[in-house]
XYZ file of C-alpha atoms in Angstrom:
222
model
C 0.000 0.000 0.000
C 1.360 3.661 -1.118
C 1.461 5.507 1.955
C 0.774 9.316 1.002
C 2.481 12.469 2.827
C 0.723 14.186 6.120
C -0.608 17.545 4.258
C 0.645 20.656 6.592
C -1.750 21.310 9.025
C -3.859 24.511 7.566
C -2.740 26.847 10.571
C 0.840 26.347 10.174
C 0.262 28.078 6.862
C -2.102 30.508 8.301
C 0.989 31.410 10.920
C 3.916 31.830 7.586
C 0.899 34.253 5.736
C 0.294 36.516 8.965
C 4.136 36.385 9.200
C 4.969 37.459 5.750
C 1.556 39.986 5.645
C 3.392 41.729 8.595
C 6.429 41.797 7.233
C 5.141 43.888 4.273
C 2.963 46.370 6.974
C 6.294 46.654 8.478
C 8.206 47.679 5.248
C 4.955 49.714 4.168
C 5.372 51.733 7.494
C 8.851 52.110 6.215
C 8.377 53.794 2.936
C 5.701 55.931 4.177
C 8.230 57.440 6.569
C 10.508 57.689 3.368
C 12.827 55.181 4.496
C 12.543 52.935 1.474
C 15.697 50.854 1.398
C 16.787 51.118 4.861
C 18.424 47.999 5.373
C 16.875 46.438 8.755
C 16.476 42.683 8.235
C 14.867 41.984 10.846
C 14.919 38.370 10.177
C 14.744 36.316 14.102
C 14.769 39.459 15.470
C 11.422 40.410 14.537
C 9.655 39.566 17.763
C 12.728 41.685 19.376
C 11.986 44.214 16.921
C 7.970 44.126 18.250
C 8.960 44.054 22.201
C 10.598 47.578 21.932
C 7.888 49.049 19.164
C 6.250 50.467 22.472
C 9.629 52.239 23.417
C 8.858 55.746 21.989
C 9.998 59.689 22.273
C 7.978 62.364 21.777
C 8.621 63.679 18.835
C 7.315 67.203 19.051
C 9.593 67.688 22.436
C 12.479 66.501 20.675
C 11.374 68.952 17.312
C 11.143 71.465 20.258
C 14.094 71.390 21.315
C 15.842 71.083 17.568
C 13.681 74.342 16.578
C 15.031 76.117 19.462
C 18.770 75.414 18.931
C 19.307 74.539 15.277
C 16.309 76.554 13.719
C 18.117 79.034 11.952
C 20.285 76.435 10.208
C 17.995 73.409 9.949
C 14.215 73.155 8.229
C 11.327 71.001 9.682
C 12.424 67.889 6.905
C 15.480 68.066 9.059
C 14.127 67.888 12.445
C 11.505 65.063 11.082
C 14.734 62.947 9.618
C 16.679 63.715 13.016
C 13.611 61.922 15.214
C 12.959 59.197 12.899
C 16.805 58.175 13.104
C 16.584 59.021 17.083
C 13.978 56.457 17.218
C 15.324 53.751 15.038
C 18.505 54.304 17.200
C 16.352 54.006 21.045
C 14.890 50.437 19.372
C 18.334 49.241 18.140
C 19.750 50.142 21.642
C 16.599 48.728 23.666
C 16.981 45.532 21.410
C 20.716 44.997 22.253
C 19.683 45.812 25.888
C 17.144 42.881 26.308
C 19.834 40.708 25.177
C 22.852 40.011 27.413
C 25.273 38.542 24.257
C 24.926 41.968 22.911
C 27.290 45.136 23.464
C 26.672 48.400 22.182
C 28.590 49.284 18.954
C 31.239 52.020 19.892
C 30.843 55.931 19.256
C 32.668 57.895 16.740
C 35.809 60.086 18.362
C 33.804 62.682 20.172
C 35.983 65.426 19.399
C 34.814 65.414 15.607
C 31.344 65.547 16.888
C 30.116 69.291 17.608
C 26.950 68.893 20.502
C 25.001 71.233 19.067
C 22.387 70.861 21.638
C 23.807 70.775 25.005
C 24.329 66.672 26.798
C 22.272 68.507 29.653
C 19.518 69.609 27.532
C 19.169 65.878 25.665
C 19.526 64.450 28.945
C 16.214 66.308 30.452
C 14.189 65.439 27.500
C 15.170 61.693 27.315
C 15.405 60.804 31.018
C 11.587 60.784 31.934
C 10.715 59.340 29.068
C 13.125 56.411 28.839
C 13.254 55.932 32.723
C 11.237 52.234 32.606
C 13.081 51.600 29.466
C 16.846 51.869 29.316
C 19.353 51.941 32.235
C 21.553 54.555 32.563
C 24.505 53.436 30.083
C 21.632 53.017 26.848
C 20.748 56.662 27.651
C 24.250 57.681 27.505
C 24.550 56.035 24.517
C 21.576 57.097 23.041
C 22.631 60.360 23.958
C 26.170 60.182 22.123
C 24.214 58.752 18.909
C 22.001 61.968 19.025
C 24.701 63.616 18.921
C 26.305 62.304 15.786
C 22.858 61.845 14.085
C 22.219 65.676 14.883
C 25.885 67.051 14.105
C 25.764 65.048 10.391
C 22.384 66.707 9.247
C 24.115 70.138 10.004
C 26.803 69.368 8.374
C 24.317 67.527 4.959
C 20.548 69.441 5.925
C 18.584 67.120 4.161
C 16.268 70.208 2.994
C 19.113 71.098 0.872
C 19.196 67.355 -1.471
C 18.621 67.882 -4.559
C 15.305 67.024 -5.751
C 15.046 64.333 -8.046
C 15.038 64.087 -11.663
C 12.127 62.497 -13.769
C 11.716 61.099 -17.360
C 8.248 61.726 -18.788
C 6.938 60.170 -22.457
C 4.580 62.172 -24.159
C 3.635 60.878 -27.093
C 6.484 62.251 -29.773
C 8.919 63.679 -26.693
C 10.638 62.439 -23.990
C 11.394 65.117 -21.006
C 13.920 65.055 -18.180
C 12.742 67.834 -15.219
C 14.052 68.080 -12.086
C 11.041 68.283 -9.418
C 10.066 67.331 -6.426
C 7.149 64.965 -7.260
C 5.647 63.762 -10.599
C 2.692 66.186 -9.979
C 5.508 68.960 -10.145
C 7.326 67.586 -12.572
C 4.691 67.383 -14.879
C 2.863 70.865 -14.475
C 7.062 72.258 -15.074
C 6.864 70.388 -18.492
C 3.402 71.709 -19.587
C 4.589 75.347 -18.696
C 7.715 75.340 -20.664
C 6.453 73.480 -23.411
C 2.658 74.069 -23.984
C 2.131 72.326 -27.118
C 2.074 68.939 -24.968
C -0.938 68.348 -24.347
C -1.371 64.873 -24.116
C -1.082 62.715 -20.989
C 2.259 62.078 -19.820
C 3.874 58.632 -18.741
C 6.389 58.596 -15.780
C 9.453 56.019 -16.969
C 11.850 56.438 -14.408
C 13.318 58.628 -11.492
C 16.481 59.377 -9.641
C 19.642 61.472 -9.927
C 20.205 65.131 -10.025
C 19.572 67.690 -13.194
C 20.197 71.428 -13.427
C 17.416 73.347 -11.186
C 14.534 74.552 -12.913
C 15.934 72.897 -16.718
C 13.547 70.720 -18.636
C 15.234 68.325 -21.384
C 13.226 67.569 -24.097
C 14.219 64.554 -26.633
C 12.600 63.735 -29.954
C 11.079 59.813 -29.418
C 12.171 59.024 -32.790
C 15.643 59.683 -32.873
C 15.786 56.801 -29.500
């Protein structure tokens, strides 16, 4: 007699779909915080990853506190960039906490490191908040990383990246812009060249152009 295979009990696959349908809410999360690409493979440590998801600063003390030192340099997509990596860096260092095997990667020479916003100052804000959380060494260190995190978007303000170039088909022309969004990059085409009337496709994006140049390439000579 053929004996056949035990089919997989139904919940076990049930279990691997909720698994892989969080994983994607997770990396959804992700991109809407424009963090596309970020590199956390979280892998095993995913239920570490969920244990400190509760672990959280407030962000509009910490924007506060970045607006009162650093606004005359910095712009709010700074301050939002500086708290999301402030964050990631609390979970990371929570994480590493909860397990004993784990140390806490070392901190960049200090003296290259300008504190910007006083220990003191980071030290109020984070203490009452973290107190159930971290012991005293992860808010040091948490501290230290602020500090890097902070000094870095002085010295690169995110506000100032260049905004992204886009290739749009219309129907005889292909146009490179430089815009913000496709929206943008769009309405800068029709403006400059208002014979295009027709609807225009979105082929790729990335890079850096010129500000405020539109490129405009004949279809049939590609």
């Amino acid at each position: 007699m053929t004996q056949s295979i035990p089919a997989q009990p139904k919940d076990t696959f049930d279990k691997a779909a909720r698994h892989q349908r969080l994983l994607e809410l997770l990396e959804a999360e992700d991109a809407a915080n424009g963090e596309v690409g970020c590199g956390r493979n979280l892998g095993k440590g995913l239920s570490g990853y969920l244990s400190t998801r509760g672990v959280a600063l407030d962000d509009e003390q910490l924007k506060r506190l970045l607006r009162e030192h650093l606004g005359h340099i910095l712009m709010e997509p700074d301050f939002d960039s500086i708290t999301t990596q402030i964050q990631r860096r609390l979970e990371s260092l929570v994480g590493q906490s909860l397990d004993s095997s784990s140390s806490f990667a070392p901190l960049l020479n200090s003296t290259n490191v300008t504190e910007h916003i006083p220990t003191k100052d980071l030290r109020e804000l984070f203490q009452p908040q973290l107190a159930d959380f971290c012991s005293e060494d992860t808010l040091e260190h948490l501290i230290g990383l602020s500090h890097q995190i902070i000094h870095k978007a002085v010295l690169q303000p995110r506000h100032t990246w260049s905004k992204p170039i886009w290739v749009l088909r219309g129907e005889t022309q292909i146009y490179i812009v430089q815009e913000t969004g496709s929206e943008a990059a769009i309405a800068k085409v029709k403006t400059q060249h208002p014979q295009e009337t027709e609807k225009l496709e979105v082929i790729t994006v990335g890079g850096i152009l010129a500000p405020d140049q539109v490129i405009s390439l004949n279809t049939n000579l590609l």
